[in-house]
JSON list of C-alpha atoms in Angstrom, two decimals:
[
{"chain": "A", "resi": 1448, "resn": "ALA", "atom": "CA", "xyz": [-13.67, -3.63, -13.69]},
{"chain": "A", "resi": 1449, "resn": "ARG", "atom": "CA", "xyz": [-14.44, -0.07, -12.67]},
{"chain": "A", "resi": 1450, "resn": "ARG", "atom": "CA", "xyz": [-11.89, 1.67, -14.84]},
{"chain": "A", "resi": 1451, "resn": "GLU", "atom": "CA", "xyz": [-9.14, 1.14, -17.45]},
{"chain": "A", "resi": 1452, "resn": "LYS", "atom": "CA", "xyz": [-5.59, 0.25, -16.54]},
{"chain": "A", "resi": 1453, "resn": "ARG", "atom": "CA", "xyz": [-4.50, 3.57, -18.02]},
{"chain": "A", "resi": 1454, "resn": "GLU", "atom": "CA", "xyz": [-6.54, 5.42, -15.35]},
{"chain": "A", "resi": 1455, "resn": "VAL", "atom": "CA", "xyz": [-4.96, 3.36, -12.54]},
{"chain": "A", "resi": 1456, "resn": "VAL", "atom": "CA", "xyz": [-1.48, 4.10, -13.91]},
{"chain": "A", "resi": 1457, "resn": "LEU", "atom": "CA", "xyz": [-2.24, 7.82, -13.84]},
{"chain": "A", "resi": 1458, "resn": "GLY", "atom": "CA", "xyz": [-3.53, 7.50, -10.27]},
{"chain": "A", "resi": 1459, "resn": "ALA", "atom": "CA", "xyz": [-0.49, 5.63, -9.10]},
{"chain": "A", "resi": 1460, "resn": "VAL", "atom": "CA", "xyz": [1.89, 8.18, -10.64]},
{"chain": "A", "resi": 1461, "resn": "ALA", "atom": "CA", "xyz": [-0.08, 11.01, -9.05]},
{"chain": "A", "resi": 1462, "resn": "ALA", "atom": "CA", "xyz": [0.02, 9.39, -5.61]},
{"chain": "A", "resi": 1463, "resn": "PHE", "atom": "CA", "xyz": [3.72, 8.48, -5.60]},
{"chain": "A", "resi": 1464, "resn": "GLY", "atom": "CA", "xyz": [4.66, 11.71, -7.39]},
{"chain": "A", "resi": 1465, "resn": "SER", "atom": "CA", "xyz": [2.93, 13.82, -4.77]},
{"chain": "A", "resi": 1466, "resn": "LEU", "atom": "CA", "xyz": [4.64, 11.93, -1.99]},
{"chain": "A", "resi": 1467, "resn": "THR", "atom": "CA", "xyz": [8.00, 12.51, -3.72]},
{"chain": "A", "resi": 1468, "resn": "VAL", "atom": "CA", "xyz": [7.72, 16.29, -4.15]},
{"chain": "A", "resi": 1469, "resn": "ARG", "atom": "CA", "xyz": [6.14, 16.70, -0.73]},
{"chain": "A", "resi": 1470, "resn": "SER", "atom": "CA", "xyz": [9.36, 15.38, 0.77]},
{"chain": "A", "resi": 1471, "resn": "GLY", "atom": "CA", "xyz": [11.34, 18.00, -1.18]},
{"chain": "A", "resi": 1472, "resn": "ASN", "atom": "CA", "xyz": [12.71, 15.51, -3.72]},
{"chain": "A", "resi": 1473, "resn": "ARG", "atom": "CA", "xyz": [12.78, 15.88, -7.46]},
{"chain": "A", "resi": 1474, "resn": "LEU", "atom": "CA", "xyz": [10.47, 13.89, -9.77]},
{"chain": "A", "resi": 1475, "resn": "GLY", "atom": "CA", "xyz": [11.52, 12.59, -13.18]},
{"chain": "A", "resi": 1476, "resn": "LEU", "atom": "CA", "xyz": [9.68, 10.31, -15.59]},
{"chain": "A", "resi": 1477, "resn": "ILE", "atom": "CA", "xyz": [10.34, 7.82, -18.38]},
{"chain": "A", "resi": 1478, "resn": "VAL", "atom": "CA", "xyz": [7.34, 6.64, -20.42]},
{"chain": "A", "resi": 1479, "resn": "ALA", "atom": "CA", "xyz": [7.70, 3.43, -22.44]},
{"chain": "A", "resi": 1480, "resn": "GLY", "atom": "CA", "xyz": [5.65, 2.46, -25.48]},
{"chain": "A", "resi": 1481, "resn": "GLY", "atom": "CA", "xyz": [5.05, 3.61, -29.02]},
{"chain": "A", "resi": 1482, "resn": "ASP", "atom": "CA", "xyz": [7.78, 4.77, -31.36]},
{"chain": "A", "resi": 1483, "resn": "ARG", "atom": "CA", "xyz": [10.24, 6.02, -28.71]},
{"chain": "A", "resi": 1484, "resn": "LEU", "atom": "CA", "xyz": [10.80, 6.51, -25.01]},
{"chain": "A", "resi": 1485, "resn": "ARG", "atom": "CA", "xyz": [9.49, 9.78, -23.64]},
{"chain": "A", "resi": 1486, "resn": "GLN", "atom": "CA", "xyz": [11.36, 11.37, -20.78]},
{"chain": "A", "resi": 1487, "resn": "MET", "atom": "CA", "xyz": [10.90, 14.27, -18.37]},
{"chain": "A", "resi": 1488, "resn": "PRO", "atom": "CA", "xyz": [14.01, 15.41, -16.49]},
{"chain": "A", "resi": 1489, "resn": "PRO", "atom": "CA", "xyz": [13.79, 15.55, -12.71]},
{"chain": "A", "resi": 1490, "resn": "ARG", "atom": "CA", "xyz": [12.04, 18.65, -11.33]},
{"chain": "A", "resi": 1491, "resn": "GLN", "atom": "CA", "xyz": [10.89, 19.90, -7.97]},
{"chain": "A", "resi": 1492, "resn": "GLY", "atom": "CA", "xyz": [7.50, 21.10, -6.88]},
{"chain": "A", "resi": 1493, "resn": "ARG", "atom": "CA", "xyz": [3.86, 20.34, -7.59]},
{"chain": "A", "resi": 1494, "resn": "ASN", "atom": "CA", "xyz": [4.18, 21.37, -11.22]},
{"chain": "A", "resi": 1495, "resn": "SER", "atom": "CA", "xyz": [6.45, 18.39, -11.81]},
{"chain": "A", "resi": 1496, "resn": "VAL", "atom": "CA", "xyz": [3.63, 16.05, -10.89]},
{"chain": "A", "resi": 1497, "resn": "LEU", "atom": "CA", "xyz": [1.25, 17.84, -13.20]},
{"chain": "A", "resi": 1498, "resn": "ALA", "atom": "CA", "xyz": [3.81, 17.71, -16.02]},
{"chain": "A", "resi": 1499, "resn": "ALA", "atom": "CA", "xyz": [4.36, 13.99, -15.46]},
{"chain": "A", "resi": 1500, "resn": "LEU", "atom": "CA", "xyz": [0.62, 13.27, -15.58]},
{"chain": "A", "resi": 1501, "resn": "ALA", "atom": "CA", "xyz": [0.26, 15.39, -18.72]},
{"chain": "A", "resi": 1502, "resn": "LEU", "atom": "CA", "xyz": [3.06, 13.51, -20.43]},
{"chain": "A", "resi": 1503, "resn": "ILE", "atom": "CA", "xyz": [1.44, 10.16, -19.62]},
{"chain": "A", "resi": 1504, "resn": "TYR", "atom": "CA", "xyz": [-2.04, 11.36, -20.56]},
{"chain": "A", "resi": 1505, "resn": "ASP", "atom": "CA", "xyz": [-0.86, 12.75, -23.91]},
{"chain": "A", "resi": 1506, "resn": "THR", "atom": "CA", "xyz": [0.96, 9.55, -24.81]},
{"chain": "A", "resi": 1507, "resn": "PRO", "atom": "CA", "xyz": [-1.17, 7.97, -27.57]},
{"chain": "A", "resi": 1508, "resn": "ARG", "atom": "CA", "xyz": [-2.90, 4.65, -27.04]},
{"chain": "A", "resi": 1509, "resn": "PHE", "atom": "CA", "xyz": [-0.98, 2.08, -29.00]},
{"chain": "A", "resi": 1510, "resn": "THR", "atom": "CA", "xyz": [-2.53, -0.93, -30.69]},
{"chain": "A", "resi": 1511, "resn": "SER", "atom": "CA", "xyz": [0.77, -2.37, -31.95]},
{"chain": "A", "resi": 1512, "resn": "PRO", "atom": "CA", "xyz": [3.95, -3.42, -30.11]},
{"chain": "A", "resi": 1513, "resn": "PRO", "atom": "CA", "xyz": [6.40, -0.66, -29.15]},
{"chain": "A", "resi": 1514, "resn": "ALA", "atom": "CA", "xyz": [9.27, 0.12, -31.46]},
{"chain": "A", "resi": 1515, "resn": "GLU", "atom": "CA", "xyz": [12.71, -1.34, -30.73]},
{"chain": "A", "resi": 1516, "resn": "GLY", "atom": "CA", "xyz": [14.19, 0.48, -27.79]},
{"chain": "A", "resi": 1517, "resn": "ALA", "atom": "CA", "xyz": [10.85, 1.82, -26.60]},
{"chain": "A", "resi": 1518, "resn": "ASP", "atom": "CA", "xyz": [9.55, -1.03, -24.46]},
{"chain": "A", "resi": 1519, "resn": "LEU", "atom": "CA", "xyz": [9.59, -1.47, -20.68]},
{"chain": "A", "resi": 1520, "resn": "ALA", "atom": "CA", "xyz": [12.95, -3.24, -20.67]},
{"chain": "A", "resi": 1521, "resn": "SER", "atom": "CA", "xyz": [14.49, -0.29, -22.54]},
{"chain": "A", "resi": 1522, "resn": "ALA", "atom": "CA", "xyz": [13.01, 2.20, -20.09]},
{"chain": "A", "resi": 1523, "resn": "LEU", "atom": "CA", "xyz": [14.44, 0.30, -17.13]},
{"chain": "A", "resi": 1524, "resn": "SER", "atom": "CA", "xyz": [17.80, -0.01, -18.83]},
{"chain": "A", "resi": 1525, "resn": "ARG", "atom": "CA", "xyz": [17.88, 3.74, -19.43]},
{"chain": "A", "resi": 1526, "resn": "ALA", "atom": "CA", "xyz": [17.12, 4.32, -15.75]},
{"chain": "A", "resi": 1527, "resn": "VAL", "atom": "CA", "xyz": [20.03, 2.03, -14.86]},
{"chain": "A", "resi": 1528, "resn": "ARG", "atom": "CA", "xyz": [22.38, 4.06, -17.06]},
{"chain": "A", "resi": 1529, "resn": "THR", "atom": "CA", "xyz": [21.20, 7.55, -16.15]},
{"chain": "A", "resi": 1530, "resn": "GLN", "atom": "CA", "xyz": [20.23, 7.32, -12.48]},
{"chain": "A", "resi": 1531, "resn": "ARG", "atom": "CA", "xyz": [23.60, 6.96, -10.74]},
{"chain": "A", "resi": 1532, "resn": "ARG", "atom": "CA", "xyz": [22.73, 8.33, -7.34]},
{"chain": "A", "resi": 1533, "resn": "HIS", "atom": "CA", "xyz": [20.80, 6.13, -4.92]},
{"chain": "A", "resi": 1534, "resn": "GLY", "atom": "CA", "xyz": [17.10, 7.01, -4.93]},
{"chain": "A", "resi": 1535, "resn": "GLN", "atom": "CA", "xyz": [13.58, 5.61, -5.09]},
{"chain": "A", "resi": 1536, "resn": "ILE", "atom": "CA", "xyz": [12.20, 4.49, -8.42]},
{"chain": "A", "resi": 1537, "resn": "ILE", "atom": "CA", "xyz": [8.53, 3.59, -8.95]},
{"chain": "A", "resi": 1538, "resn": "VAL", "atom": "CA", "xyz": [7.85, 1.29, -11.88]},
{"chain": "A", "resi": 1539, "resn": "VAL", "atom": "CA", "xyz": [4.17, 1.30, -12.89]},
{"chain": "A", "resi": 1540, "resn": "SER", "atom": "CA", "xyz": [3.20, -1.31, -15.46]},
{"chain": "A", "resi": 1541, "resn": "ASP", "atom": "CA", "xyz": [1.12, -4.40, -16.11]},
{"chain": "A", "resi": 1542, "resn": "PHE", "atom": "CA", "xyz": [4.49, -6.19, -16.72]},
{"chain": "A", "resi": 1543, "resn": "LEU", "atom": "CA", "xyz": [3.04, -8.07, -19.71]},
{"chain": "A", "resi": 1544, "resn": "ASP", "atom": "CA", "xyz": [6.10, -7.12, -21.79]},
{"chain": "A", "resi": 1545, "resn": "HIS", "atom": "CA", "xyz": [9.07, -9.42, -22.23]},
{"chain": "A", "resi": 1546, "resn": "GLY", "atom": "CA", "xyz": [12.70, -8.99, -21.19]},
{"chain": "A", "resi": 1547, "resn": "TRP", "atom": "CA", "xyz": [12.20, -6.56, -18.25]},
{"chain": "A", "resi": 1548, "resn": "GLU", "atom": "CA", "xyz": [13.36, -9.02, -15.58]},
{"chain": "A", "resi": 1549, "resn": "SER", "atom": "CA", "xyz": [17.11, -8.50, -15.92]},
{"chain": "A", "resi": 1550, "resn": "PRO", "atom": "CA", "xyz": [17.10, -4.68, -16.03]},
{"chain": "A", "resi": 1551, "resn": "LEU", "atom": "CA", "xyz": [14.73, -4.62, -13.05]},
{"chain": "A", "resi": 1552, "resn": "CYS", "atom": "CA", "xyz": [17.25, -6.66, -11.07]},
{"chain": "A", "resi": 1553, "resn": "ARG", "atom": "CA", "xyz": [20.04, -4.29, -12.04]},
{"chain": "A", "resi": 1554, "resn": "LEU", "atom": "CA", "xyz": [17.94, -1.29, -11.08]},
{"chain": "A", "resi": 1555, "resn": "SER", "atom": "CA", "xyz": [17.10, -2.79, -7.69]},
{"chain": "A", "resi": 1556, "resn": "LEU", "atom": "CA", "xyz": [20.77, -3.29, -6.87]},
{"chain": "A", "resi": 1557, "resn": "ARG", "atom": "CA", "xyz": [21.32, 0.44, -6.69]},
{"chain": "A", "resi": 1558, "resn": "HIS", "atom": "CA", "xyz": [17.90, 1.91, -5.90]},
{"chain": "A", "resi": 1559, "resn": "GLN", "atom": "CA", "xyz": [14.87, 1.33, -3.76]},
{"chain": "A", "resi": 1560, "resn": "VAL", "atom": "CA", "xyz": [12.44, 0.08, -6.37]},
{"chain": "A", "resi": 1561, "resn": "VAL", "atom": "CA", "xyz": [8.65, -0.29, -5.99]},
{"chain": "A", "resi": 1562, "resn": "ALA", "atom": "CA", "xyz": [7.07, -2.30, -8.74]},
{"chain": "A", "resi": 1563, "resn": "VAL", "atom": "CA", "xyz": [3.37, -1.30, -9.05]},
{"chain": "A", "resi": 1564, "resn": "GLN", "atom": "CA", "xyz": [1.63, -3.97, -11.09]},
{"chain": "A", "resi": 1565, "resn": "VAL", "atom": "CA", "xyz": [-1.70, -2.93, -12.57]},
{"chain": "A", "resi": 1566, "resn": "VAL", "atom": "CA", "xyz": [-4.04, -5.85, -13.27]},
{"chain": "A", "resi": 1567, "resn": "ASP", "atom": "CA", "xyz": [-7.50, -6.29, -14.73]},
{"chain": "A", "resi": 1568, "resn": "PRO", "atom": "CA", "xyz": [-9.79, -9.19, -13.81]},
{"chain": "A", "resi": 1569, "resn": "ARG", "atom": "CA", "xyz": [-10.67, -9.69, -17.48]},
{"chain": "A", "resi": 1570, "resn": "GLU", "atom": "CA", "xyz": [-7.06, -10.70, -18.09]},
{"chain": "A", "resi": 1571, "resn": "LEU", "atom": "CA", "xyz": [-7.36, -13.47, -15.54]},
{"chain": "A", "resi": 1572, "resn": "GLU", "atom": "CA", "xyz": [-10.64, -15.17, -16.34]},
{"chain": "A", "resi": 1573, "resn": "LEU", "atom": "CA", "xyz": [-12.54, -15.43, -19.62]},
{"chain": "A", "resi": 1574, "resn": "PRO", "atom": "CA", "xyz": [-16.26, -14.74, -19.11]},
{"chain": "A", "resi": 1575, "resn": "PRO", "atom": "CA", "xyz": [-18.82, -16.99, -20.85]},
{"chain": "A", "resi": 1576, "resn": "VAL", "atom": "CA", "xyz": [-20.18, -14.43, -23.34]},
{"chain": "A", "resi": 1577, "resn": "GLY", "atom": "CA", "xyz": [-20.43, -16.55, -26.47]},
{"chain": "A", "resi": 1578, "resn": "MET", "atom": "CA", "xyz": [-18.32, -15.90, -29.55]},
{"chain": "A", "resi": 1579, "resn": "LEU", "atom": "CA", "xyz": [-15.69, -13.29, -28.78]},
{"chain": "A", "resi": 1580, "resn": "ALA", "atom": "CA", "xyz": [-13.25, -11.46, -31.06]},
{"chain": "A", "resi": 1581, "resn": "VAL", "atom": "CA", "xyz": [-9.90, -10.95, -29.36]},
{"chain": "A", "resi": 1582, "resn": "VAL", "atom": "CA", "xyz": [-6.79, -9.17, -30.65]},
{"chain": "A", "resi": 1583, "resn": "ASP", "atom": "CA", "xyz": [-3.20, -9.98, -29.84]},
{"chain": "A", "resi": 1584, "resn": "ALA", "atom": "CA", "xyz": [-1.75, -6.64, -28.75]},
{"chain": "A", "resi": 1585, "resn": "GLU", "atom": "CA", "xyz": [1.74, -7.60, -29.94]},
{"chain": "A", "resi": 1586, "resn": "THR", "atom": "CA", "xyz": [0.86, -8.89, -33.43]},
{"chain": "A", "resi": 1587, "resn": "SER", "atom": "CA", "xyz": [-2.57, -7.30, -34.03]},
{"chain": "A", "resi": 1588, "resn": "HIS", "atom": "CA", "xyz": [-3.76, -10.80, -35.01]},
{"chain": "A", "resi": 1589, "resn": "LEU", "atom": "CA", "xyz": [-7.55, -11.21, -34.74]},
{"chain": "A", "resi": 1590, "resn": "LEU", "atom": "CA", "xyz": [-8.94, -14.44, -33.33]},
{"chain": "A", "resi": 1591, "resn": "HIS", "atom": "CA", "xyz": [-12.53, -15.53, -32.75]},
{"chain": "A", "resi": 1592, "resn": "VAL", "atom": "CA", "xyz": [-13.05, -17.80, -29.72]},
{"chain": "A", "resi": 1593, "resn": "GLN", "atom": "CA", "xyz": [-16.10, -19.54, -28.25]},
{"chain": "A", "resi": 1594, "resn": "THR", "atom": "CA", "xyz": [-16.06, -18.44, -24.62]},
{"chain": "A", "resi": 1595, "resn": "ASN", "atom": "CA", "xyz": [-18.96, -20.71, -23.67]},
{"chain": "A", "resi": 1596, "resn": "ASP", "atom": "CA", "xyz": [-16.53, -23.66, -23.91]},
{"chain": "A", "resi": 1597, "resn": "PRO", "atom": "CA", "xyz": [-15.61, -24.52, -20.27]},
{"chain": "A", "resi": 1598, "resn": "THR", "atom": "CA", "xyz": [-12.38, -26.25, -21.39]},
{"chain": "A", "resi": 1599, "resn": "LEU", "atom": "CA", "xyz": [-11.24, -23.10, -23.16]},
{"chain": "A", "resi": 1600, "resn": "ARG", "atom": "CA", "xyz": [-11.99, -20.96, -20.12]},
{"chain": "A", "resi": 1601, "resn": "ALA", "atom": "CA", "xyz": [-10.11, -23.37, -17.88]},
{"chain": "A", "resi": 1602, "resn": "ARG", "atom": "CA", "xyz": [-7.06, -23.30, -20.15]},
{"chain": "A", "resi": 1603, "resn": "TYR", "atom": "CA", "xyz": [-7.22, -19.53, -20.28]},
{"chain": "A", "resi": 1604, "resn": "ALA", "atom": "CA", "xyz": [-7.38, -19.25, -16.49]},
{"chain": "A", "resi": 1605, "resn": "ALA", "atom": "CA", "xyz": [-4.48, -21.69, -16.08]},
{"chain": "A", "resi": 1606, "resn": "ALA", "atom": "CA", "xyz": [-2.31, -19.77, -18.52]},
{"chain": "A", "resi": 1607, "resn": "ALA", "atom": "CA", "xyz": [-3.16, -16.49, -16.83]},
{"chain": "A", "resi": 1608, "resn": "SER", "atom": "CA", "xyz": [-2.30, -17.94, -13.46]},
{"chain": "A", "resi": 1609, "resn": "THR", "atom": "CA", "xyz": [1.07, -19.17, -14.72]},
{"chain": "A", "resi": 1610, "resn": "ARG", "atom": "CA", "xyz": [1.82, -15.75, -16.18]},
{"chain": "A", "resi": 1611, "resn": "SER", "atom": "CA", "xyz": [0.88, -14.03, -12.91]},
{"chain": "A", "resi": 1612, "resn": "ASP", "atom": "CA", "xyz": [3.12, -16.37, -10.92]},
{"chain": "A", "resi": 1613, "resn": "HIS", "atom": "CA", "xyz": [6.01, -15.59, -13.25]},
{"chain": "A", "resi": 1614, "resn": "ILE", "atom": "CA", "xyz": [5.55, -11.85, -12.91]},
{"chain": "A", "resi": 1615, "resn": "ARG", "atom": "CA", "xyz": [5.22, -12.07, -9.15]},
{"chain": "A", "resi": 1616, "resn": "GLY", "atom": "CA", "xyz": [8.27, -14.31, -8.84]},
{"chain": "A", "resi": 1617, "resn": "ALA", "atom": "CA", "xyz": [10.40, -12.08, -11.12]},
{"chain": "A", "resi": 1618, "resn": "ILE", "atom": "CA", "xyz": [9.55, -8.90, -9.21]},
{"chain": "A", "resi": 1619, "resn": "VAL", "atom": "CA", "xyz": [10.12, -10.42, -5.80]},
{"chain": "A", "resi": 1620, "resn": "GLY", "atom": "CA", "xyz": [13.30, -12.12, -7.00]},
{"chain": "A", "resi": 1621, "resn": "SER", "atom": "CA", "xyz": [14.67, -8.77, -8.23]},
{"chain": "A", "resi": 1622, "resn": "GLY", "atom": "CA", "xyz": [14.57, -7.33, -4.72]},
{"chain": "A", "resi": 1623, "resn": "ALA", "atom": "CA", "xyz": [11.90, -4.76, -5.54]},
{"chain": "A", "resi": 1624, "resn": "GLU", "atom": "CA", "xyz": [8.86, -4.10, -3.37]},
{"chain": "A", "resi": 1625, "resn": "HIS", "atom": "CA", "xyz": [5.64, -5.30, -5.06]},
{"chain": "A", "resi": 1626, "resn": "LEU", "atom": "CA", "xyz": [2.33, -3.49, -4.95]},
{"chain": "A", "resi": 1627, "resn": "VAL", "atom": "CA", "xyz": [-0.61, -4.79, -6.98]},
{"chain": "A", "resi": 1628, "resn": "LEU", "atom": "CA", "xyz": [-3.43, -2.44, -8.00]},
{"chain": "A", "resi": 1629, "resn": "SER", "atom": "CA", "xyz": [-6.59, -3.71, -9.74]},
{"chain": "A", "resi": 1630, "resn": "THR", "atom": "CA", "xyz": [-9.02, -1.98, -12.06]},
{"chain": "A", "resi": 1631, "resn": "ALA", "atom": "CA", "xyz": [-11.76, -3.66, -10.03]},
{"chain": "A", "resi": 1632, "resn": "ARG", "atom": "CA", "xyz": [-10.78, -1.92, -6.75]},
{"chain": "A", "resi": 1633, "resn": "ASP", "atom": "CA", "xyz": [-10.31, 1.60, -5.39]},
{"chain": "A", "resi": 1634, "resn": "TRP", "atom": "CA", "xyz": [-6.66, 2.29, -6.08]},
{"chain": "A", "resi": 1635, "resn": "VAL", "atom": "CA", "xyz": [-6.64, 5.25, -3.65]},
{"chain": "A", "resi": 1636, "resn": "ILE", "atom": "CA", "xyz": [-7.51, 3.04, -0.69]},
{"chain": "A", "resi": 1637, "resn": "ASP", "atom": "CA", "xyz": [-4.98, 0.40, -1.76]},
{"chain": "A", "resi": 1638, "resn": "VAL", "atom": "CA", "xyz": [-2.13, 2.91, -2.15]},
{"chain": "A", "resi": 1639, "resn": "VAL", "atom": "CA", "xyz": [-2.97, 4.45, 1.26]},
{"chain": "A", "resi": 1640, "resn": "ARG", "atom": "CA", "xyz": [-2.89, 0.98, 2.85]},
{"chain": "A", "resi": 1641, "resn": "TYR", "atom": "CA", "xyz": [0.44, 0.29, 1.22]},
{"chain": "A", "resi": 1642, "resn": "ILE", "atom": "CA", "xyz": [1.97, 3.58, 2.42]},
{"chain": "A", "resi": 1643, "resn": "GLY", "atom": "CA", "xyz": [0.61, 2.88, 5.91]},
{"chain": "A", "resi": 1644, "resn": "ALA", "atom": "CA", "xyz": [2.10, -0.61, 5.96]},
{"chain": "A", "resi": 1645, "resn": "ARG", "atom": "CA", "xyz": [5.41, 0.81, 4.70]},
{"chain": "A", "resi": 1646, "resn": "LYS", "atom": "CA", "xyz": [5.60, 3.39, 7.47]},
{"chain": "A", "resi": 1647, "resn": "ALA", "atom": "CA", "xyz": [4.84, 0.68, 10.00]},
{"chain": "A", "resi": 1648, "resn": "GLY", "atom": "CA", "xyz": [7.66, -1.47, 8.60]},
{"chain": "A", "resi": 1649, "resn": "ARG", "atom": "CA", "xyz": [5.37, -4.22, 7.42]},
{"chain": "A", "resi": 1650, "resn": "VAL", "atom": "CA", "xyz": [6.38, -4.06, 3.75]},
{"chain": "A", "resi": 1651, "resn": "GLY", "atom": "CA", "xyz": [9.14, -6.37, 2.61]},
{"chain": "A", "resi": 1652, "resn": "HIS", "atom": "CA", "xyz": [9.69, -7.87, -0.82]},
{"chain": "A", "resi": 1653, "resn": "GLU", "atom": "CA", "xyz": [6.59, -10.06, -0.82]},
{"chain": "A", "resi": 1654, "resn": "PRO", "atom": "CA", "xyz": [3.71, -8.59, -2.83]},
{"chain": "A", "resi": 1655, "resn": "VAL", "atom": "CA", "xyz": [1.37, -6.24, -0.99]},
{"chain": "A", "resi": 1656, "resn": "ALA", "atom": "CA", "xyz": [-1.50, -7.88, -2.82]},
{"chain": "A", "resi": 1657, "resn": "VAL", "atom": "CA", "xyz": [-4.48, -5.61, -2.59]},
{"chain": "A", "resi": 1658, "resn": "GLY", "atom": "CA", "xyz": [-6.96, -7.17, -4.97]},
{"chain": "A", "resi": 1659, "resn": "TYR", "atom": "CA", "xyz": [-4.30, -9.56, -6.24]},
{"chain": "A", "resi": 1660, "resn": "PRO", "atom": "CA", "xyz": [-5.54, -12.10, -8.83]},
{"chain": "A", "resi": 1661, "resn": "ALA", "atom": "CA", "xyz": [-6.45, -15.31, -7.12]},
{"chain": "A", "resi": 1662, "resn": "GLY", "atom": "CA", "xyz": [-4.29, -18.19, -8.23]},
{"chain": "A", "resi": 1663, "resn": "PRO", "atom": "CA", "xyz": [-3.16, -21.51, -6.83]},
{"chain": "A", "resi": 1664, "resn": "ARG", "atom": "CA", "xyz": [-1.72, -19.66, -3.80]},
{"chain": "A", "resi": 1665, "resn": "GLY", "atom": "CA", "xyz": [-4.85, -17.62, -3.27]},
{"chain": "A", "resi": 1666, "resn": "ALA", "atom": "CA", "xyz": [-5.03, -13.91, -2.63]},
{"chain": "A", "resi": 1667, "resn": "ARG", "atom": "CA", "xyz": [-2.96, -12.16, -0.03]}
]
């Protein structure tokens, strides 16, 4: 990987936010995670993009699961309740939370939704680096695993592939457009390619899989 997922999230918000305000539209933001949802009301102009990036950047890094009502599903549900007029909503996440599928479907019924999935190759394959200490982000449980074990690495890759297939299927099934950005690739190039394909009418509801994790179906 070349960067952290957090950096790719900031880049994606900057790109889509700039496109939004350039068209004369207002930009609002809901940030999930931590002890509560953080929200910026819709604003116009370049300063709205800077304010959105500042809000995301200043959101602390959390090592424990978000509080009740502060996860991705809650953020999507709030958007369903508060965004009554038809518009475009960009959801930027790794989609590793639970329970977001149903609110994403409801959101896509009323709005044009683009689901930007940020992935990291280290989530997909376990490298053979000997004994490794890993932490469950949801429970903070510490586990030591022997990564030189080929059986363990194969099981890890299979589980990661199943999870990726579920996320892909849930996003496509919701009716949202699907863009995948990887920490191992240049997100600027991939977003530009996506925008170009969109203008040319080549973007449907299948994932625009720039750097998509290779699984049983291969990369697109």
